[in-house]
Amino acid sequence: MLANDKAVNQGVAPVTYGDGARPPRGDYAAARADYTCDQHWERYTPQEHALYQRLYERQAAQLKGLACDEFIAAVEHLGTPQEIPRFDALSERLQRATGWEVVAVPGLIPEEAFFGLLAERRFPVTGWIRSPEEFDYVVEPDVFHDLFGHVPLLFNPVFADYMQAYGAGGLKASRLQSCEYLARLYWYTVEFGLIATPDGLRAYGAGILSSTGELRHSVLSPAPQRIGFDVERIMRTQYRIDSFQSTYFVINGFEQLFEATAPDFTPLYERVALQGELSADARLVSDRVF
Ligand code: HBI
Ligand code: FE
């Protein structure tokens, strides 16, 4: 029996967010080679469950008229707001609805690993929850952002198919060194996307839906610009990770998202590279402004 036959801890390199100046949060040493880890639900304290409940109830109270109907209809699938959901029970419900499951990760993971999980219909959810001091804002995605922001729409079949197609496209992009373009597409749709409805614009992006201030700002404030969804325009547009967005992109339905991932992105990446990038608040005459 070789010494290394015992379960050697895979321990994977931590990933930091933004400019990388922040130390990584989360126990990456406990993660497996695919960056997944165990949720250890029994380790959450009563204070952490209470913090989750307060975050949940504050957001749930302001969804009407701001969040899209599909999200409002699906958020109850998270189960009781009185405690942080058990990922295994949540995955059973999710699996039956769209074939997705929720897997625990220590925090942000490299793009290749991230795309790989999405391509397998496995959504990575950070295990830890923010500190009470970060109640209003946490830089890195925590369990509340990932569960409340991202998981409900994974119960929507069309959106769930988009997420899987996005992951598969991402795996190809990483070979084309075009992760930045795909990261922008993710940012301006999955994280900060708006959708047009007969009653007006509504939020479907997880970064908006899990943020106490940005939910109103993104739908109601006159400050940001809101322009029609255009993949090439999005892939050219930089984004800011630590302030409200100055530009939001508007889709007319989740089918539009899914269709956008149908073509091979290679020629698109070449056109985007030729046209050069745009600042987050750039305005083009070709923009369809809402
Ligand atoms: N890792 N855990 C986690 N969650 C994310 O949302 C995430 C990530 N790594 C990379 C990433 N998102 C973005 O860069 C995507 O655009 C790829
Ligand atoms: Fe997110």
XYZ file of C-alpha atoms and ligand atoms in Angstrom:
308
model
C 0.000 0.000 0.000
C 1.609 3.255 -1.047
C 1.587 6.088 1.483
C -0.415 8.205 -0.904
C -3.228 5.672 -1.124
C -4.862 7.349 1.869
C -7.314 10.095 0.972
C -4.796 12.864 0.424
C -6.455 16.217 0.944
C -6.742 17.719 -2.523
C -6.426 21.280 -1.129
C -6.841 23.695 -3.984
C -5.395 27.154 -4.546
C -7.655 29.946 -3.215
C -9.102 32.533 -5.607
C -9.388 36.206 -4.658
C -11.993 38.651 -5.981
C -11.640 42.000 -7.707
C -8.132 43.389 -7.668
C -6.931 40.410 -5.690
C -5.829 42.576 -2.790
C -8.348 40.901 -0.510
C -7.309 37.663 1.180
C -9.414 34.717 -0.013
C -12.334 33.817 2.272
C -13.309 30.216 2.801
C -11.566 26.943 3.533
C -10.009 26.026 0.183
C -7.836 23.359 1.794
C -10.994 21.316 2.401
C -12.072 21.500 -1.247
C -11.828 18.637 -3.714
C -10.029 18.877 -7.045
C -13.205 20.217 -8.721
C -13.369 22.920 -5.988
C -16.513 21.442 -4.421
C -16.613 20.804 -0.669
C -19.154 19.739 1.967
C -21.710 22.244 3.272
C -21.359 21.126 6.933
C -24.867 22.419 7.658
C -24.533 21.386 11.303
C -21.729 23.985 11.745
C -23.990 27.010 11.153
C -24.706 28.864 14.395
C -28.197 30.096 15.423
C -26.868 33.626 14.816
C -25.960 32.696 11.229
C -29.415 31.199 10.593
C -30.957 34.371 12.049
C -28.760 36.555 9.814
C -29.875 34.544 6.753
C -33.518 34.985 7.815
C -33.119 38.762 8.189
C -31.432 39.033 4.785
C -34.155 36.876 3.204
C -37.072 38.776 4.740
C -35.634 42.186 3.859
C -35.296 41.207 0.205
C -38.570 39.266 0.012
C -40.441 42.355 1.260
C -39.354 44.451 -1.717
C -39.686 42.021 -4.637
C -43.157 43.077 -5.805
C -42.988 45.512 -8.706
C -39.174 45.204 -8.891
C -38.296 41.503 -9.379
C -39.546 39.563 -12.401
C -42.568 37.292 -11.879
C -40.569 34.144 -12.637
C -38.253 34.913 -9.725
C -41.095 35.782 -7.319
C -42.838 32.516 -8.230
C -39.678 30.455 -7.688
C -38.165 31.948 -4.534
C -40.361 29.774 -2.293
C -38.496 26.706 -3.588
C -35.659 27.736 -1.264
C -37.799 26.481 1.616
C -38.286 28.088 5.001
C -36.503 31.421 5.494
C -35.908 30.554 9.138
C -32.692 28.697 8.414
C -29.994 28.378 5.790
C -31.238 25.659 3.395
C -29.653 22.216 3.406
C -28.069 21.920 -0.051
C -28.880 18.203 -0.384
C -32.620 18.731 0.229
C -32.656 21.786 -2.048
C -30.866 19.793 -4.776
C -33.527 17.073 -4.654
C -36.229 19.658 -5.432
C -34.095 21.382 -8.049
C -33.112 18.120 -9.744
C -36.776 17.239 -10.246
C -37.503 20.660 -11.748
C -34.609 21.229 -14.173
C -31.913 18.609 -13.561
C -29.679 21.060 -11.671
C -28.142 20.551 -8.287
C -26.516 22.895 -5.760
C -22.960 22.057 -4.690
C -20.986 23.726 -1.886
C -17.750 25.550 -2.682
C -15.418 27.455 -0.319
C -15.942 30.724 -2.219
C -14.995 32.104 -5.636
C -13.398 29.474 -7.847
C -11.346 29.787 -11.037
C -13.354 30.361 -14.200
C -12.462 27.026 -15.764
C -13.760 25.155 -12.688
C -16.812 27.429 -12.566
C -17.717 26.858 -16.208
C -17.136 23.138 -15.765
C -19.650 22.909 -12.917
C -22.286 24.936 -14.804
C -21.823 22.718 -17.870
C -22.737 19.723 -15.652
C -25.795 21.534 -14.210
C -24.064 21.848 -10.847
C -24.405 25.357 -9.386
C -21.589 26.324 -6.966
C -22.911 27.900 -3.757
C -20.520 29.436 -1.242
C -20.899 27.736 2.152
C -20.100 30.664 4.471
C -22.407 33.588 5.291
C -21.346 37.227 5.630
C -20.620 38.766 9.054
C -23.283 40.967 10.720
C -21.112 44.001 9.899
C -21.488 43.131 6.196
C -25.291 42.955 6.434
C -25.781 45.649 3.779
C -22.890 44.756 1.498
C -20.341 41.994 1.101
C -17.713 42.100 -1.645
C -17.496 38.355 -2.269
C -20.574 36.234 -3.014
C -21.727 34.523 0.206
C -24.354 31.806 0.748
C -27.166 34.376 0.752
C -26.166 35.947 -2.571
C -25.755 32.555 -4.220
C -28.911 30.964 -2.813
C -31.351 33.876 -2.841
C -29.886 35.554 -5.926
C -29.067 32.652 -8.191
C -30.958 29.478 -7.237
C -34.649 30.439 -7.729
C -34.273 31.041 -11.466
C -32.527 27.672 -11.850
C -36.048 26.296 -11.303
C -37.066 28.033 -14.554
C -36.451 25.580 -17.434
C -35.429 28.155 -20.070
C -33.111 30.050 -17.752
C -31.685 26.740 -16.466
C -30.870 25.721 -20.043
C -29.178 29.086 -20.633
C -26.968 28.585 -17.576
C -25.881 25.157 -18.771
C -25.210 26.427 -22.316
C -23.269 29.337 -20.819
C -21.078 26.899 -18.872
C -20.437 24.767 -21.951
C -19.599 27.922 -23.953
C -17.276 28.997 -21.170
C -15.265 25.813 -21.388
C -14.682 26.551 -25.081
C -13.875 30.219 -24.334
C -11.212 29.312 -21.817
C -9.365 27.597 -24.624
C -9.826 30.774 -26.705
C -8.618 33.032 -23.859
C -11.966 34.869 -24.056
C -13.050 34.401 -20.462
C -13.221 38.178 -19.953
C -15.853 38.486 -22.692
C -17.896 35.674 -21.152
C -17.436 37.146 -17.677
C -19.005 40.378 -19.011
C -21.896 38.416 -20.523
C -22.431 36.698 -17.142
C -22.158 39.973 -15.291
C -24.663 41.894 -17.429
C -27.217 39.064 -17.561
C -27.013 36.492 -14.742
C -25.754 39.022 -12.177
C -27.226 42.391 -13.231
C -29.771 41.698 -15.961
C -33.141 43.423 -16.421
C -36.109 42.027 -18.356
C -38.846 43.991 -20.168
C -42.416 43.065 -19.171
C -45.850 44.538 -20.075
C -45.782 46.228 -16.644
C -42.313 47.742 -17.167
C -38.721 46.695 -16.493
C -38.053 44.077 -13.814
C -34.829 42.585 -12.340
C -33.732 38.994 -12.923
C -29.985 39.365 -12.134
C -28.798 37.725 -8.908
C -26.534 40.622 -7.953
C -29.551 42.951 -8.076
C -32.048 40.589 -6.414
C -29.758 39.914 -3.448
C -28.841 43.586 -2.930
C -30.916 45.774 -0.639
C -30.159 49.013 -2.465
C -29.593 47.980 -6.038
C -33.003 46.332 -6.542
C -34.768 49.719 -6.466
C -31.859 51.561 -8.104
C -31.686 49.254 -11.136
C -35.416 49.460 -11.903
C -36.385 52.961 -10.739
C -33.384 55.305 -10.592
C -32.940 57.829 -13.445
C -29.151 57.703 -12.935
C -28.125 54.525 -14.813
C -28.695 53.905 -18.503
C -30.731 50.872 -19.580
C -30.069 49.560 -23.098
C -31.348 46.674 -25.176
C -29.553 43.311 -24.887
C -26.806 42.988 -27.509
C -24.173 40.296 -26.955
C -21.386 42.093 -28.814
C -22.094 45.374 -26.998
C -22.087 43.532 -23.676
C -18.823 41.720 -24.386
C -17.146 45.054 -25.129
C -18.404 46.737 -21.930
C -16.363 46.808 -18.743
C -18.135 46.504 -15.392
C -17.552 47.660 -11.828
C -17.665 45.109 -9.005
C -17.939 47.472 -6.034
C -20.644 50.012 -6.919
C -24.110 50.099 -8.435
C -24.009 49.566 -12.193
C -24.112 52.611 -14.488
C -25.415 50.479 -17.367
C -28.039 47.710 -17.310
C -28.923 45.553 -20.319
C -32.542 44.595 -20.944
C -33.718 41.289 -22.449
C -37.229 40.733 -23.753
C -37.384 37.142 -22.455
C -35.208 34.256 -21.223
C -35.493 32.640 -24.659
C -33.481 35.587 -26.013
C -30.675 34.677 -23.583
C -30.711 31.021 -24.533
C -30.756 31.821 -28.270
C -27.785 34.166 -27.804
C -25.648 31.240 -26.658
C -26.598 29.084 -29.658
C -24.041 30.288 -32.223
C -20.335 29.521 -31.983
C -18.794 32.513 -30.197
C -15.434 32.374 -31.977
C -16.235 34.888 -34.772
C -17.988 37.070 -32.183
C -14.880 37.154 -30.004
C -12.822 38.227 -33.019
C -15.221 41.110 -33.801
C -15.263 42.179 -30.138
C -11.466 42.144 -29.979
C -11.284 44.325 -33.124
C -13.817 46.893 -31.876
C -12.064 47.553 -28.564
C -13.616 47.795 -25.138
C -16.022 50.365 -23.694
C -16.200 51.922 -20.223
C -19.123 50.914 -18.005
C -20.918 54.223 -18.682
C -20.154 54.492 -22.438
C -23.011 55.538 -24.744
C -23.230 54.523 -28.415
C -25.618 55.977 -30.988
C -26.492 52.378 -31.878
C -27.722 51.683 -28.323
C -31.449 50.912 -27.979
C -32.161 53.050 -24.906
C -35.083 52.264 -22.563
N -16.916 31.309 -8.497
N -18.011 30.386 -6.661
C -18.034 31.192 -7.738
N -19.159 31.868 -8.034
C -19.216 32.691 -9.114
O -20.267 33.313 -9.388
C -18.080 32.838 -9.936
C -16.929 32.118 -9.596
N -15.824 32.246 -10.363
C -15.768 33.074 -11.548
C -17.025 33.808 -11.790
N -18.109 33.655 -11.036
C -17.128 34.807 -12.906
O -15.860 35.271 -13.300
C -17.841 34.226 -14.117
O -18.100 35.266 -15.013
C -17.022 33.214 -14.787
Fe -23.318 35.684 -8.324
